[in-house]
Amino acid sequence: MNAAATTTHTNCLRCGRALRNPTPAGYGPKCRAKVRRSSVDTSDYKPHQITSARELIEDAAIIPLRNTVFIAVSTDGTETYKTAPTACSCPAGLKGSRCYHQLAARLLLAA
Ligand SMILES: [Zn+2]
Ligand SMILES: [Zn+2]
């Protein structure tokens, strides 16, 4: 399933408002700026994980499901994972590792 990566979003992924210009990027201009500025304690993460988390958000490859749960699309677009700030259903997350999906979820919740 690759819907999240290819869909043109008509509503902002952060605030849910209708987007004036439907875009695969998924955020209105204000929310996009907020999401970009969002910061959390990343000391537990390696630099490449922080980069991956930012890219996941930029690509609108992590979308809200409910409350603090998100759906994240795998790098190759073939799988989706359920991601929360402290848990994730990806292979790394299932082993109890802090994957970058969790970091992306934390960044979005802090935005
Ligand atoms: Zn918005
Ligand atoms: Zn994960």
Coordinates of C-alpha atoms and ligand atoms in Angstrom, one line a residue:
M1 CA 0.0 0.0 0.0
N2 CA 1.5 3.2 -1.1
A3 CA -1.5 5.6 -0.9
A4 CA 0.1 8.0 1.6
A5 CA 3.1 8.7 -0.6
T6 CA 1.1 9.2 -3.8
T7 CA -2.1 10.9 -2.7
T8 CA -2.7 14.5 -3.4
H9 CA -3.9 15.8 -0.1
T10 CA -6.9 18.1 -0.1
N11 CA -6.8 18.8 3.7
C12 CA -4.0 19.8 5.9
L13 CA -2.4 16.8 7.7
R14 CA -1.9 18.9 10.8
C15 CA -5.0 21.1 11.2
G16 CA -7.4 19.3 8.9
R17 CA -8.4 22.5 7.0
A18 CA -9.0 22.4 3.3
L19 CA -5.9 23.3 1.4
R20 CA -6.3 26.1 -1.1
N21 CA -3.9 24.3 -3.4
P22 CA -4.2 20.5 -3.0
T23 CA -0.7 19.2 -2.8
P24 CA 1.1 15.9 -2.2
A25 CA 3.1 17.8 0.5
G26 CA 0.0 17.6 2.7
Y27 CA 0.3 20.8 4.8
G28 CA -0.9 24.4 4.5
P29 CA 1.8 27.0 4.5
K30 CA 1.5 27.9 8.2
C31 CA 1.4 24.3 9.4
R32 CA 4.3 23.5 7.1
A33 CA 6.4 26.2 8.7
K34 CA 5.4 25.0 12.2
V35 CA 6.2 21.4 11.4
R36 CA 9.6 22.5 10.0
R37 CA 10.4 24.5 13.1
S38 CA 9.3 21.8 15.5
S39 CA 12.0 20.5 17.7
V40 CA 12.2 17.8 20.3
D41 CA 15.1 16.3 22.3
T42 CA 16.9 14.3 19.6
S43 CA 19.9 13.3 21.8
D44 CA 18.8 9.6 21.6
Y45 CA 19.0 9.7 17.8
K46 CA 21.8 9.6 15.3
P47 CA 22.0 12.4 12.7
H48 CA 20.9 10.2 9.8
Q49 CA 17.8 9.3 11.8
I50 CA 17.0 12.9 12.3
T51 CA 17.4 13.5 8.6
S52 CA 15.1 10.6 7.8
A53 CA 12.5 11.8 10.2
R54 CA 12.5 15.2 8.6
E55 CA 12.3 13.7 5.1
L56 CA 9.4 11.5 6.2
I57 CA 7.5 14.6 7.2
E58 CA 8.5 16.6 4.1
D59 CA 7.3 13.8 1.9
A60 CA 4.0 13.6 3.8
A61 CA 4.9 9.9 4.3
I62 CA 3.6 10.0 7.9
I63 CA 0.0 10.9 8.4
P64 CA -2.2 11.2 11.5
L65 CA -4.4 8.2 12.3
R66 CA -5.9 9.2 15.7
N67 CA -4.6 11.0 18.8
T68 CA -0.9 10.2 19.0
V69 CA -0.9 7.4 16.4
F70 CA 0.4 7.9 12.9
I71 CA 0.7 5.8 9.7
A72 CA 4.2 5.9 8.3
V73 CA 5.2 4.7 4.9
S74 CA 8.4 2.6 4.6
T75 CA 11.3 4.1 2.6
D76 CA 10.5 2.0 -0.5
G77 CA 6.8 2.8 -0.3
T78 CA 5.7 -0.9 -0.1
E79 CA 4.8 -1.0 3.6
T80 CA 3.1 1.1 6.2
Y81 CA 3.7 1.1 9.9
K82 CA 1.7 2.3 12.9
T83 CA 3.8 4.8 14.7
A84 CA 3.5 6.5 18.0
P85 CA 6.0 8.6 19.9
T86 CA 7.3 5.6 21.9
A87 CA 6.3 2.6 19.7
C88 CA 6.3 1.6 16.1
S89 CA 5.3 -1.5 14.2
C90 CA 8.4 -1.4 11.8
P91 CA 11.0 -4.1 12.2
A92 CA 13.3 -1.9 14.3
G93 CA 10.4 -0.6 16.4
L94 CA 9.2 -4.1 17.2
K95 CA 12.6 -4.9 18.6
G96 CA 12.2 -2.0 20.9
S97 CA 14.6 0.3 19.0
R98 CA 14.0 4.0 18.7
C99 CA 13.3 4.2 15.0
Y100 CA 13.1 7.5 13.1
H101 CA 9.3 7.0 12.6
Q102 CA 8.9 7.5 16.3
L103 CA 11.0 10.7 16.1
A104 CA 8.9 12.0 13.2
A105 CA 5.7 11.3 15.3
R106 CA 7.3 13.3 18.2
L107 CA 8.2 16.1 15.9
L108 CA 4.7 16.3 14.5
L109 CA 3.1 16.2 17.9
A110 CA 5.4 19.0 19.1
A111 CA 4.6 21.2 16.1
Ligands
ZN1 ZN -2.9 23.2 8.6
ZN2 ZN 9.5 2.6 13.0

